PDB file of C-alpha atoms in Angstrom:
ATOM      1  CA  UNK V   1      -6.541  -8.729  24.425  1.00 65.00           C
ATOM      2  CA  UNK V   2      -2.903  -7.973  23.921  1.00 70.00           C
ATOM      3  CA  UNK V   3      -0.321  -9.853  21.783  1.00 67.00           C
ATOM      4  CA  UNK V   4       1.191 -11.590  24.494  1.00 71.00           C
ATOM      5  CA  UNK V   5      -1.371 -12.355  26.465  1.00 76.00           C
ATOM      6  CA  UNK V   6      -3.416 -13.820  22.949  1.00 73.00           C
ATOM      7  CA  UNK V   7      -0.022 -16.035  22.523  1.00 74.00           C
ATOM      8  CA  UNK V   8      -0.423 -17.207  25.981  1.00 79.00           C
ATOM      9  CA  UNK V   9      -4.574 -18.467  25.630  1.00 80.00           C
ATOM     10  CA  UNK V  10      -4.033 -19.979  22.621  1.00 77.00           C
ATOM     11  CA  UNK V  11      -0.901 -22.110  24.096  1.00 75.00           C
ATOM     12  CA  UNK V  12      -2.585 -22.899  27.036  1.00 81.00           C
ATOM     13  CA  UNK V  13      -5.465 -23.841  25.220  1.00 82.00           C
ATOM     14  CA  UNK V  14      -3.493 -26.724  22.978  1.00 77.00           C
ATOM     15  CA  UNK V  15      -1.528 -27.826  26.208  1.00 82.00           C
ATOM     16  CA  UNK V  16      -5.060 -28.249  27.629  1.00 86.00           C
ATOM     17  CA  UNK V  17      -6.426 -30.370  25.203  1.00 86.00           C
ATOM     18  CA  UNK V  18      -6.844 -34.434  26.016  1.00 85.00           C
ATOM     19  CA  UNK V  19      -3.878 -36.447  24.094  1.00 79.00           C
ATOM     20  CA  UNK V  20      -6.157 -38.154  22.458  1.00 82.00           C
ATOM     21  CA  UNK V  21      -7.642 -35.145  20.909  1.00 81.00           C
ATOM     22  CA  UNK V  22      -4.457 -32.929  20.162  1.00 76.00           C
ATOM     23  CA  UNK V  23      -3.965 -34.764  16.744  1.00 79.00           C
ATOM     24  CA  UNK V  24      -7.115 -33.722  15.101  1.00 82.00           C
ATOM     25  CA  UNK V  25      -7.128 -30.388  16.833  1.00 77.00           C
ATOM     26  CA  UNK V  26      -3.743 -29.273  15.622  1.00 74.00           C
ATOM     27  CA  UNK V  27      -4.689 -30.616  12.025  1.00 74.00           C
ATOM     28  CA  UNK V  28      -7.426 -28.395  12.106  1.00 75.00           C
ATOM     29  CA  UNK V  29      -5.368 -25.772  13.120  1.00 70.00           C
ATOM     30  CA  UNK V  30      -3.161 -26.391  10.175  1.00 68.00           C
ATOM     31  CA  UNK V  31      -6.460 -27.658   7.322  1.00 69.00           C
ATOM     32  CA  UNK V  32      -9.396 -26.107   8.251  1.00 62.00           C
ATOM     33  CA  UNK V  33     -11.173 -22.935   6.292  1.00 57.00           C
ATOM     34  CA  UNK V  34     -12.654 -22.206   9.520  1.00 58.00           C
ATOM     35  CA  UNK V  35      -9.473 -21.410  11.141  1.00 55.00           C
ATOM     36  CA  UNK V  36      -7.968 -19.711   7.737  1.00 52.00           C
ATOM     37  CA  UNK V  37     -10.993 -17.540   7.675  1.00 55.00           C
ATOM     38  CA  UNK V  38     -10.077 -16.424  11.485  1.00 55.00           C
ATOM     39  CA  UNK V  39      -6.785 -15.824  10.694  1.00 54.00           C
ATOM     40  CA  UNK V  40      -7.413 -13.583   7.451  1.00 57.00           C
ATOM     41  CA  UNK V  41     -10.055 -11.570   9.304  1.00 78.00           C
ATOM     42  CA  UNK V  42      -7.761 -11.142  12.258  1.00 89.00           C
ATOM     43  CA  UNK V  43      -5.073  -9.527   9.580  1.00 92.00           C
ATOM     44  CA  UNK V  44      -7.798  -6.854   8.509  1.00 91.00           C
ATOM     45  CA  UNK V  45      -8.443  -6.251  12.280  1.00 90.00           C
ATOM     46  CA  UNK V  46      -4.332  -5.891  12.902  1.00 94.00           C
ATOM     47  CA  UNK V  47      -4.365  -3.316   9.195  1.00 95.00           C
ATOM     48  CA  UNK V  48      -7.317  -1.393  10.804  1.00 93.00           C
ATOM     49  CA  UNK V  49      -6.131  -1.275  14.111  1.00 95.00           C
ATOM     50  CA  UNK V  50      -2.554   0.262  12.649  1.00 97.00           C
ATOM     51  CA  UNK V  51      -4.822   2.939  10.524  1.00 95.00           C
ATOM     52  CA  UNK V  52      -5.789   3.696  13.453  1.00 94.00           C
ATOM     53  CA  UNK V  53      -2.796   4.232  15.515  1.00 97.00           C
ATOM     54  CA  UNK V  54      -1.594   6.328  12.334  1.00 96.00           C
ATOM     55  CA  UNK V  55      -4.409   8.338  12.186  1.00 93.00           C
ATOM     56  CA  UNK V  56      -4.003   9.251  15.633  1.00 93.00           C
ATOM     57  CA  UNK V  57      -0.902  10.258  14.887  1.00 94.00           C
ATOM     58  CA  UNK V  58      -1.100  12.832  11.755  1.00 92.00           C
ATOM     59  CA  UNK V  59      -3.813  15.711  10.942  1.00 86.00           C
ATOM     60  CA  UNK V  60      -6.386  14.571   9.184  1.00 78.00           C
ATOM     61  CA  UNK V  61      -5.051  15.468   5.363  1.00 77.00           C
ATOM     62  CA  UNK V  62      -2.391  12.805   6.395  1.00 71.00           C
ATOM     63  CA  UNK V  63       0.406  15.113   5.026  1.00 75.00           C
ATOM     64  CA  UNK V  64       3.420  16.719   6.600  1.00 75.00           C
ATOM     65  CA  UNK V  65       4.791  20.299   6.446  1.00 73.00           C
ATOM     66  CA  UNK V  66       7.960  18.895   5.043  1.00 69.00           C
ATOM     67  CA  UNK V  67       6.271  18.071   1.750  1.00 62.00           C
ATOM     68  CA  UNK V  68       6.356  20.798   0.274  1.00 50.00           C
ATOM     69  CA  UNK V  69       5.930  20.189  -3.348  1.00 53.00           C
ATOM     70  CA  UNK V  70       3.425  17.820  -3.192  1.00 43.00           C
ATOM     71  CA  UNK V  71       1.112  20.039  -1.388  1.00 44.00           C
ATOM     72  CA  UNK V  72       2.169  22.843  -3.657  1.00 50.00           C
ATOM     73  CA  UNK V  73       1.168  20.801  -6.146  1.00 47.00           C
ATOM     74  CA  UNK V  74      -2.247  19.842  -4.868  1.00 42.00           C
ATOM     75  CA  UNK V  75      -3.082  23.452  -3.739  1.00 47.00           C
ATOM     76  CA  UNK V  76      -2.327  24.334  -8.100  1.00 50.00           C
ATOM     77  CA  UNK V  77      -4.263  21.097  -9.129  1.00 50.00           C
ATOM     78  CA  UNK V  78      -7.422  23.363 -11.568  1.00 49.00           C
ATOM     79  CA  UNK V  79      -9.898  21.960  -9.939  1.00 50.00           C
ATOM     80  CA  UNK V  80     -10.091  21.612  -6.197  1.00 53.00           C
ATOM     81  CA  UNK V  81      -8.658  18.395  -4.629  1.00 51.00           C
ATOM     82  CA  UNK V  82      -7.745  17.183  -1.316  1.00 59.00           C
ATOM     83  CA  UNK V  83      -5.680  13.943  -0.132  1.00 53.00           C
ATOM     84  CA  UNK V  84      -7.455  11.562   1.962  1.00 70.00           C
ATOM     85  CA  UNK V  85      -5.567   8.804   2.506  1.00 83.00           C
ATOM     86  CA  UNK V  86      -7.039   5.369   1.155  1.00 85.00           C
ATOM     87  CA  UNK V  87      -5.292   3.331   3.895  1.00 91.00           C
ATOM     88  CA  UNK V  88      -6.092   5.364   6.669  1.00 87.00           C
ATOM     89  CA  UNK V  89      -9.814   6.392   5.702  1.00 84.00           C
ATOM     90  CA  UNK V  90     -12.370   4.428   4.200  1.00 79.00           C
ATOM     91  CA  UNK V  91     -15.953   5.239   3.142  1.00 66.00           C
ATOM     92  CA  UNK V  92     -16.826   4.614   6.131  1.00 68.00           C
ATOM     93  CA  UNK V  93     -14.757   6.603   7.888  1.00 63.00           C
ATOM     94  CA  UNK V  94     -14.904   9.569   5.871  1.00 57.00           C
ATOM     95  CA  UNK V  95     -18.932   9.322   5.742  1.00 58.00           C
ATOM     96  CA  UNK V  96     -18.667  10.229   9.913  1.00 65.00           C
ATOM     97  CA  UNK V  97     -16.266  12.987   9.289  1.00 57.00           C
ATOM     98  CA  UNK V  98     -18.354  14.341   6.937  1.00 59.00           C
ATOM     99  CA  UNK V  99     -21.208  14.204   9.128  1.00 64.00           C
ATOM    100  CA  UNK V 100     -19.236  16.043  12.084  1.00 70.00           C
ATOM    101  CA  UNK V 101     -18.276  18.734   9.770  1.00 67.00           C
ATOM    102  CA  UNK V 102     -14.258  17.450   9.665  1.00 60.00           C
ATOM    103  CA  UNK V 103     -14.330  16.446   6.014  1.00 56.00           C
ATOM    104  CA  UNK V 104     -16.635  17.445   3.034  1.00 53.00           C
ATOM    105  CA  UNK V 105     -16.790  15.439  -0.180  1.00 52.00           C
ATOM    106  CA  UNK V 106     -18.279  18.287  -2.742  1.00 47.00           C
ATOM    107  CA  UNK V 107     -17.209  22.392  -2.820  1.00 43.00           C
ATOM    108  CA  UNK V 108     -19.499  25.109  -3.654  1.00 45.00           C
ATOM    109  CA  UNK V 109     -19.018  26.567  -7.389  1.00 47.00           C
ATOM    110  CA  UNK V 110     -20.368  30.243  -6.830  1.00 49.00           C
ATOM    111  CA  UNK V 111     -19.753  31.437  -3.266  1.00 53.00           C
ATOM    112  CA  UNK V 112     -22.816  31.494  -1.231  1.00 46.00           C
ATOM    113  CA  UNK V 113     -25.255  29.304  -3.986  1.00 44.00           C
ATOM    114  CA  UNK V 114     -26.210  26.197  -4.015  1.00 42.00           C
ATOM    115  CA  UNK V 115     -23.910  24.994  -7.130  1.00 46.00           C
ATOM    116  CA  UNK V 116     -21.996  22.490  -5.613  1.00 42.00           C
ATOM    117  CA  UNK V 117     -19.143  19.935  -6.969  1.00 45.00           C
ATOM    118  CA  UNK V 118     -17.538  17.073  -5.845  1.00 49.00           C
ATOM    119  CA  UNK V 119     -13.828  17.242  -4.660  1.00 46.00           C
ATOM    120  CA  UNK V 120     -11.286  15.237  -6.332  1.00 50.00           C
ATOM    121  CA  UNK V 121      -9.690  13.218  -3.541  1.00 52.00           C
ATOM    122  CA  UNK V 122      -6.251  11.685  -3.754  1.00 54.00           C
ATOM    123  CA  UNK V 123      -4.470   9.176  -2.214  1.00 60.00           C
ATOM    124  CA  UNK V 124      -0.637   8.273  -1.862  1.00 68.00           C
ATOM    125  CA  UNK V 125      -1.353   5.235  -0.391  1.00 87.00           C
ATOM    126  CA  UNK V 126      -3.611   1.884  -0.864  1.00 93.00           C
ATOM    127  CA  UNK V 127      -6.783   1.121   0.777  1.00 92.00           C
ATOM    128  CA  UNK V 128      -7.422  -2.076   2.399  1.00 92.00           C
ATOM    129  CA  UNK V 129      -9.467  -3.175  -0.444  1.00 92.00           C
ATOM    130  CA  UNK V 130      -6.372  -3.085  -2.662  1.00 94.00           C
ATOM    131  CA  UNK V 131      -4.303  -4.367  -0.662  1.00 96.00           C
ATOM    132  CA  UNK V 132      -6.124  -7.495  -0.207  1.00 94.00           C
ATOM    133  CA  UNK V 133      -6.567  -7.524  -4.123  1.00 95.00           C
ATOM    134  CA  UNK V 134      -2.685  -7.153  -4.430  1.00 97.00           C
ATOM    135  CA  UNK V 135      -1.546  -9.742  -1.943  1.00 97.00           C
ATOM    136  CA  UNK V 136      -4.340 -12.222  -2.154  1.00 94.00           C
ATOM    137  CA  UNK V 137      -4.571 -12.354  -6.296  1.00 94.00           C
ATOM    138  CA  UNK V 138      -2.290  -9.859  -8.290  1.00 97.00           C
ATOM    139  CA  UNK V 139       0.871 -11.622  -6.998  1.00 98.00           C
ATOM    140  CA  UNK V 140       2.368 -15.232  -7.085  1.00 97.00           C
ATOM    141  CA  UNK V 141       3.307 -16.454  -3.911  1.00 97.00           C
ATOM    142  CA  UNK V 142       6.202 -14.558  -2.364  1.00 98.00           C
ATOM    143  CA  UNK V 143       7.525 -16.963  -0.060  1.00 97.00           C
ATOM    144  CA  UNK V 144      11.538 -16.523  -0.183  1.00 97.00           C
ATOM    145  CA  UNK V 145      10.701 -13.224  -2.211  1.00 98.00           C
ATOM    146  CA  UNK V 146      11.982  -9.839  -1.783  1.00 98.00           C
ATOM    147  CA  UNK V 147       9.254  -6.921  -1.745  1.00 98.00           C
ATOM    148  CA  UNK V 148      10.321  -3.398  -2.220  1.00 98.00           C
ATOM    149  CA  UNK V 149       8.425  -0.487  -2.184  1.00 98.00           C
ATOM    150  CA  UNK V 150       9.537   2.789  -3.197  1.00 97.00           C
ATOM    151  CA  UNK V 151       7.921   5.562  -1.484  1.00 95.00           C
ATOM    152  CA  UNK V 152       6.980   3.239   1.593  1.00 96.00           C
ATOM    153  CA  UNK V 153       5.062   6.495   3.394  1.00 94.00           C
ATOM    154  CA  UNK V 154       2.710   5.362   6.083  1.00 96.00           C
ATOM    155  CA  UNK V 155       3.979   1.579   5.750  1.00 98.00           C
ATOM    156  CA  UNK V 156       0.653   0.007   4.349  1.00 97.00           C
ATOM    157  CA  UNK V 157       2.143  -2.295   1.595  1.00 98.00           C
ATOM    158  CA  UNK V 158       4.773  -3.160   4.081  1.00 98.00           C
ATOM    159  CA  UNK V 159       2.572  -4.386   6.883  1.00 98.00           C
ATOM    160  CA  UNK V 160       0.103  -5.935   4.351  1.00 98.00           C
ATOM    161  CA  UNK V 161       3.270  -7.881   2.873  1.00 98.00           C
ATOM    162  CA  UNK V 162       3.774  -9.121   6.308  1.00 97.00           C
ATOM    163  CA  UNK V 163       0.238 -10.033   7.624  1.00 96.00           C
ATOM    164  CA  UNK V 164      -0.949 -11.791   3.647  1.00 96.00           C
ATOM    165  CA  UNK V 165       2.084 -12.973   2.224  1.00 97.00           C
ATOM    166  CA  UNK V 166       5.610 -15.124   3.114  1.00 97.00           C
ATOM    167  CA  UNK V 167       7.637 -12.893   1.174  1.00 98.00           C
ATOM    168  CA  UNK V 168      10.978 -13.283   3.764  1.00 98.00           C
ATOM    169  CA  UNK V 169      11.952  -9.633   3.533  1.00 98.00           C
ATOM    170  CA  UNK V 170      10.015  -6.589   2.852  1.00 98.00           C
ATOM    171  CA  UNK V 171      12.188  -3.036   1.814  1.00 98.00           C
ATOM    172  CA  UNK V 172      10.169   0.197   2.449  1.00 98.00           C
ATOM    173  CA  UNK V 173      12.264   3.441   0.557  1.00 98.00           C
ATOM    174  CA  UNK V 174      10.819   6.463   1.909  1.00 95.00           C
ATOM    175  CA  UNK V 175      12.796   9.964   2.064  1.00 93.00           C
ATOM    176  CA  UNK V 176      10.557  11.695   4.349  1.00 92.00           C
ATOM    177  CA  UNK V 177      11.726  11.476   7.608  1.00 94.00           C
ATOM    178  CA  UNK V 178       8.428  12.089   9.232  1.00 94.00           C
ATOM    179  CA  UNK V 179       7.281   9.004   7.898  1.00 94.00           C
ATOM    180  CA  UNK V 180      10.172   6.920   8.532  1.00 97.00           C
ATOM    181  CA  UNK V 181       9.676   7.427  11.766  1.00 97.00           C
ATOM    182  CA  UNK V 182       5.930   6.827  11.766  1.00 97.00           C
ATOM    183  CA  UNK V 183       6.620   3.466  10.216  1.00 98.00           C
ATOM    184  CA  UNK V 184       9.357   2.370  12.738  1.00 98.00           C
ATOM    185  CA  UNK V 185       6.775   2.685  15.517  1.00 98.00           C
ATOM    186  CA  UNK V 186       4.504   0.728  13.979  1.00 98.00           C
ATOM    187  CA  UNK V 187       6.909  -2.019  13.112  1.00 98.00           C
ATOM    188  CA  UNK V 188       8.321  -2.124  16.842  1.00 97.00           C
ATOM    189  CA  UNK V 189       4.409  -2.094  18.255  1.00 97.00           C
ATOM    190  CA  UNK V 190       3.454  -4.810  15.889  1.00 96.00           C
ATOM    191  CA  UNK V 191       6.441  -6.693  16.083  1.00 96.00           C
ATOM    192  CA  UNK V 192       7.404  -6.579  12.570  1.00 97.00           C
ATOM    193  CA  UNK V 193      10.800  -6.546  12.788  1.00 97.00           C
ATOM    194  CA  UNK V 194      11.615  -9.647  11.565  1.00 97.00           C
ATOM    195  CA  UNK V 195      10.834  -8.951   7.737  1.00 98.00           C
ATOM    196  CA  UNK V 196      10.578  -5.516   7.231  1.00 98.00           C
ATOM    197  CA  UNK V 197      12.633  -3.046   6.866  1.00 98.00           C
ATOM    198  CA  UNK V 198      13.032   1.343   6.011  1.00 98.00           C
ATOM    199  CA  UNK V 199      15.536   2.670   4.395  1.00 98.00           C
ATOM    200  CA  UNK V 200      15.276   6.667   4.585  1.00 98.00           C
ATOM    201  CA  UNK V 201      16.722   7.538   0.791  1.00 97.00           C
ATOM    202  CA  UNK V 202      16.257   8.462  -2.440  1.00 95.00           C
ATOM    203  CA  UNK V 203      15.592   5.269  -4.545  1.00 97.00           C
ATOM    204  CA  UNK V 204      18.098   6.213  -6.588  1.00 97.00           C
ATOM    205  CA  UNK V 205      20.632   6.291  -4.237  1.00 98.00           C
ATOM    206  CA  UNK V 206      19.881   2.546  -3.891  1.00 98.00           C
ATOM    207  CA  UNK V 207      20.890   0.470  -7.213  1.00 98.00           C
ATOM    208  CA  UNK V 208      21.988  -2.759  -5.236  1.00 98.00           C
ATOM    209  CA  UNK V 209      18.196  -2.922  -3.815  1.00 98.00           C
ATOM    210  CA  UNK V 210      16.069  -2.550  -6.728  1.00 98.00           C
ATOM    211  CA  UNK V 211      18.041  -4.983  -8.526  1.00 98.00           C
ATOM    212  CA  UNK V 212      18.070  -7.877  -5.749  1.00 98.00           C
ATOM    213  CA  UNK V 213      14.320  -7.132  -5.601  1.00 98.00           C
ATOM    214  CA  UNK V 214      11.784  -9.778  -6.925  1.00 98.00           C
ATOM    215  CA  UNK V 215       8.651  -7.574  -6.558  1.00 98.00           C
ATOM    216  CA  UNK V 216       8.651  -3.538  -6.312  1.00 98.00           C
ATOM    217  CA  UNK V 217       5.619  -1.517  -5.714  1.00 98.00           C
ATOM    218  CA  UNK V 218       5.561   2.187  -7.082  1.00 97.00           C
ATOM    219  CA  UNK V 219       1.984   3.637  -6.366  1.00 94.00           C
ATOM    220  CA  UNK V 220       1.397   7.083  -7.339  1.00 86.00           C
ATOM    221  CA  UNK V 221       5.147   7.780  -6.416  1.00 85.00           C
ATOM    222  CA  UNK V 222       6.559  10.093  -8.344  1.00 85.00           C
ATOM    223  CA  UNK V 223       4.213  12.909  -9.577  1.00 80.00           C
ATOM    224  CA  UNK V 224       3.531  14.522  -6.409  1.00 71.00           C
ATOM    225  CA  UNK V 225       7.268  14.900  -5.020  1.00 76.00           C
ATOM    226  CA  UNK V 226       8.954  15.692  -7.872  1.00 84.00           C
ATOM    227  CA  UNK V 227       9.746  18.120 -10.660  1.00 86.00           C
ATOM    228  CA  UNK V 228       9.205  16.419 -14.338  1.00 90.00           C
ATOM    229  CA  UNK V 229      12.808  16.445 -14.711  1.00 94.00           C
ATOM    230  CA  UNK V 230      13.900  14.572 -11.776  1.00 92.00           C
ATOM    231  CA  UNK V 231      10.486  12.087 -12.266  1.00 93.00           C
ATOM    232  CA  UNK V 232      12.226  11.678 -16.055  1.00 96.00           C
ATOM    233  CA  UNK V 233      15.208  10.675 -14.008  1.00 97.00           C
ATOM    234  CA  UNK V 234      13.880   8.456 -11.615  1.00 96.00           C
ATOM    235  CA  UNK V 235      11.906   6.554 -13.965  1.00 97.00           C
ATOM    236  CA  UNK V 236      15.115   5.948 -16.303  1.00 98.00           C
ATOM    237  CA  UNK V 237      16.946   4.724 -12.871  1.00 98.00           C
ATOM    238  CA  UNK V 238      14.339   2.591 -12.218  1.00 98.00           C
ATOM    239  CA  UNK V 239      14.315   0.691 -15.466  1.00 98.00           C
ATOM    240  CA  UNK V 240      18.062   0.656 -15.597  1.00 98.00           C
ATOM    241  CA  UNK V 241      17.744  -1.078 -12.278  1.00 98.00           C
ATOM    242  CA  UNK V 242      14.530  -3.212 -11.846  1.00 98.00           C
ATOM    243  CA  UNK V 243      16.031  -5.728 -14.237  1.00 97.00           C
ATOM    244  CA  UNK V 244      15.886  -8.660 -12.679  1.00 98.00           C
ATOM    245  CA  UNK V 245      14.334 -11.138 -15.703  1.00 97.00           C
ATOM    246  CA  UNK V 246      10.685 -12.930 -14.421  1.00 98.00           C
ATOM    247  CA  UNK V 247      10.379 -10.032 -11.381  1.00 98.00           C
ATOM    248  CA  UNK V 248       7.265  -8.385 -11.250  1.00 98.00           C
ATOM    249  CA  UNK V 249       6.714  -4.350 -10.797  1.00 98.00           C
ATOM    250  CA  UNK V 250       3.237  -3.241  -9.670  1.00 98.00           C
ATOM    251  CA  UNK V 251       2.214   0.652 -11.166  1.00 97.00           C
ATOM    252  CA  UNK V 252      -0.764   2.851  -9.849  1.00 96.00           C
ATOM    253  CA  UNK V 253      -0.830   4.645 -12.302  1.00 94.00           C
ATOM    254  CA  UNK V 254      -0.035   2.929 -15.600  1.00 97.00           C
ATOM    255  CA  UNK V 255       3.300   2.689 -17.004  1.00 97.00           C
ATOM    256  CA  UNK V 256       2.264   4.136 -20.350  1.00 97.00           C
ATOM    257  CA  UNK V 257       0.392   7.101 -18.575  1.00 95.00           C
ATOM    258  CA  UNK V 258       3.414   7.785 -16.122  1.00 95.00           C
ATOM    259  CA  UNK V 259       5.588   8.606 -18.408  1.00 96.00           C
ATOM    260  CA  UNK V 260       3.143   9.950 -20.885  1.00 95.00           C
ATOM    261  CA  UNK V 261       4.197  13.758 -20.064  1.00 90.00           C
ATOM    262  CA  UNK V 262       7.468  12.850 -19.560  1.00 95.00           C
ATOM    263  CA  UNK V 263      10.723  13.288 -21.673  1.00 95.00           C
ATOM    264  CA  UNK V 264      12.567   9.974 -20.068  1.00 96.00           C
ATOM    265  CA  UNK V 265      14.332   7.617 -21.881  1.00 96.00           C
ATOM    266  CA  UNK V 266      12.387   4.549 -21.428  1.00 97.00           C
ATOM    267  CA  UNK V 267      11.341   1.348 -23.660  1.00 97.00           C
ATOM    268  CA  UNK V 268       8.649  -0.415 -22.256  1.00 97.00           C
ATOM    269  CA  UNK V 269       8.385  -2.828 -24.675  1.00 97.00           C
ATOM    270  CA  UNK V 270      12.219  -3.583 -24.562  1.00 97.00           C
ATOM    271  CA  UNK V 271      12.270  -3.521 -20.216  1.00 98.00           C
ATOM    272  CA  UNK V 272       8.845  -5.251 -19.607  1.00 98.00           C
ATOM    273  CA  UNK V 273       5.561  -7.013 -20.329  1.00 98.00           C
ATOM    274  CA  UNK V 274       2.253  -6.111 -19.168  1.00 98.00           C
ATOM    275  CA  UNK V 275       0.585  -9.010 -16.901  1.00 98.00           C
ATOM    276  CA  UNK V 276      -3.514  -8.701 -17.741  1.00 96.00           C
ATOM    277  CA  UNK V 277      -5.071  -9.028 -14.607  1.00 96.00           C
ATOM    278  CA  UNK V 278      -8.938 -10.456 -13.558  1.00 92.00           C
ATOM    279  CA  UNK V 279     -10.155  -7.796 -11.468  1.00 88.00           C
ATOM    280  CA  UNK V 280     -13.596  -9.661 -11.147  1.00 85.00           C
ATOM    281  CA  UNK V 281     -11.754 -12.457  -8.893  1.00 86.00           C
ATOM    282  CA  UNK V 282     -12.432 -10.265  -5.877  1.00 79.00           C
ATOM    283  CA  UNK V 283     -15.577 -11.070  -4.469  1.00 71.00           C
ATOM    284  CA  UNK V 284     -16.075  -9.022  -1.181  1.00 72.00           C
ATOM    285  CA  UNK V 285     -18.614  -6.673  -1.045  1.00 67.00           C
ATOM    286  CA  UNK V 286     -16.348  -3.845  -0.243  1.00 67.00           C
ATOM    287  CA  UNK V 287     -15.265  -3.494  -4.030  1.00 80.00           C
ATOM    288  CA  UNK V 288     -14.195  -0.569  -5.661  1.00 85.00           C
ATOM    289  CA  UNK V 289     -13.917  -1.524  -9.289  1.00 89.00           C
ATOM    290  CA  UNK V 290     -12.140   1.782 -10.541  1.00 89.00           C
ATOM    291  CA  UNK V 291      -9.768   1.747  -7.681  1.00 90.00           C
ATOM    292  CA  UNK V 292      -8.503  -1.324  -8.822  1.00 94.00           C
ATOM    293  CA  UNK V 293      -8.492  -1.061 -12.479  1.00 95.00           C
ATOM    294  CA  UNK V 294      -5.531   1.637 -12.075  1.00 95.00           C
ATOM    295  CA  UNK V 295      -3.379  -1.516 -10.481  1.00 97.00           C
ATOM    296  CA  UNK V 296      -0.421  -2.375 -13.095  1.00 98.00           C
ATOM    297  CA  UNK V 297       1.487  -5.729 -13.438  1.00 98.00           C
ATOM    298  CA  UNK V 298       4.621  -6.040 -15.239  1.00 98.00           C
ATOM    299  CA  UNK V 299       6.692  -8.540 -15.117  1.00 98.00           C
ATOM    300  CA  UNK V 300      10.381  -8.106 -16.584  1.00 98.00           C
ATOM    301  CA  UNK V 301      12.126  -9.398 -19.473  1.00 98.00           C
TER     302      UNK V 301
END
C-alpha cells in the first residue's frame, strides 16, 4: 500500500470508530508498546525498502566512476578488498549474490588451487544494525537538535535520523554529485523534505554548519577520498569548527586511529572527551559485535 493511500485507512479507520471508544483507542495509539513496536518495525521496512530503491539504482560495488581515488585506493589496498556497502547489503543479501555467482566472499591464493582467502570488504556507509544502535542508544534524544553528517553518500544516517529520532533538521555534506542526486530522489519519494537537507561541498567550505551543529557523524570519511595531506587538513578544520561545548561527534574509525598516520595539528584531549559506550544494550539477534565496537562518541569541551 502506498503512502497516501496508508494515510487515508488509518484516518478512516479513527473517524470510524464509536465515540465512545475513540478515547481509549487514540490513547493507545499514543501509550501502547504494541503500537510503538509497529511503528519501529515499519521504519526498518521504509530503511529496507530505500536500500532497495538505491540498489536498483548503482552497480553492485555501490561506487561511481567519479571516485577516483577511493577506488584507486582500494584497487592498491595489499591484500584484496572490495566495498560492499553495509546499508545497502546485508548478510543476507550478499549470501544470495554469492550463491548466483554476483559476489564472492573469499579469493583464490595460487591461481587455479584450492588455497583460498577471505576478501576484506569495506563499507562507506552504516548497516541497519548500526544505525539502530546509533539512533536508538548511542545518542541522547535529538529533539530540537541539529544532525550533520559529513560525507552524507547514499543518505543512510540521514533517513535513519528522520525515521528514529526528532532531531528538527538533519545536514547531509556530500561532494559527489552522483550521490547528491541519489539522495534527493530518495528524500522527494519518501517525503523527507521537511528535515533533511544536502549540501553538495567540501566540509570545509562550510564553517557556519559544523559549528551550529549539535551532533556530526564522520564514518570512515576521510581515508578513502583524500590524500594524507588534505585528510591532515580536514581533520584540523573540523576541530577548529565542531566546537560547540556539550555537542557530540560520532567516529568510525576512532579518533586516536584516524589521525594516527597523520601529521595534523590536533589535541584530542584539549577539543574532546571520549563517551564509553554499552555495546551489550542491543539485544536483537541481528548483532554484529565488531561492527559496532568501531562506533566513537565524543562529546566536546
Amino acid at each position: 500500500m502506498e503512502l497516501a493511500a496508508a494515510r487515508r485507512a488509518v484516518l478512516a479507520a479513527v473517524r470510524g470508530t464509536r465515540a465512545a471508544d475513540l478515547p481509549r483507542l487514540l490513547h493507545w495509539m499514543r501509550n501502547s508498546h504494541d503500537f510503538d513496536e509497529l511503528v519501529v518495525s515499519n521504519n526498518d521496512v521504509v530503511l529496507r525498502n530505500i536500500a532497495e530503491d538505491l540498489r536498483n539504482r548503482l552497480p553492485i560495488e555501490a561506487m561511481f566512476t567519479s571516485e577516483h581515488q577511493a577506488v584507486q585506493k582500494i584497487q592498491q589496498h595489499p591484500l584484496p578488498m572490495i566495498h560492499v556497502d553495509a546499508f545497502l547489503y546485508d548478510d543476507d543479501v550478499v549470501d544470495s549474490l554469492c550463491e548466483e555467482g554476483k559476489m564472492s566472499r573469499s579469493y583464490c591464493t595460487e591461481c587455479g588451487s584450492y588455497k583460498t582467502a577471505s576478501l576484506e570488504f569495506i563499507s562507506h556507509s552504516f548497516s541497519l544494525m548500526e544505525l539502530k544502535f546509533l539512533y536508538q542508544h548511542v545518542l541522547p534524544d535529538l529533539t530540537g537538535k541539529v544532525v550533520v553528517d559529513v560525507g552524507s553518500r547514499l543518505g543512510a544516517v540521514l533517513f535513519a535520523g528522520y525515521l528514529y529520532s526528532s532531531a528538527s533538521q538533519l545536514y547531509g555534506v556530500e561532494m559527489n554529485a552522483d550521490f547528491c542526486q541519489l539522495q534527493e530522489m530518495m528524500i522527494t519519494k519518501y517525503e523527507f523534505i521537511d528535515r533533511i537537507k544536502v549540501v553538495h561541498a567540501d566540509i570545509c567550505t562550510q564553517p557556519s554548519l559544523l559549528q551550529k551543529a549539535d551532533v556530526v557523524v564522520m564514518n570512515n570519511v576521510f581515508e578513502y577520498f583524500l590524500d594524507r595531506q588534505e585528510q591532515a587538513r580536514a581533520w584540523e578544520f573540523i576541530a577548529c569548527n565542531v566546537r560547540k561545548r556539550g555537542s557530540l561527534l560520532v567516529t568510525v574509525p576512532s579518533l586516536e586511529e584516524s589521525l594516527s598516520k597523520l601529521q595534523a595539528d590536533v589535541q584530542l584531549s584539549q577539543w574532546v572527551e571520549e563517551v564509553r559506550l554499552n555495546y551489550d544494550v542491543y539485544m536483537e539477534k541481528d548483532i554484529d559485535r565488531e561492527a559496532l565496537e568501531q562506533i566513537h562518541l565524543y562529546k566536546i569541551l
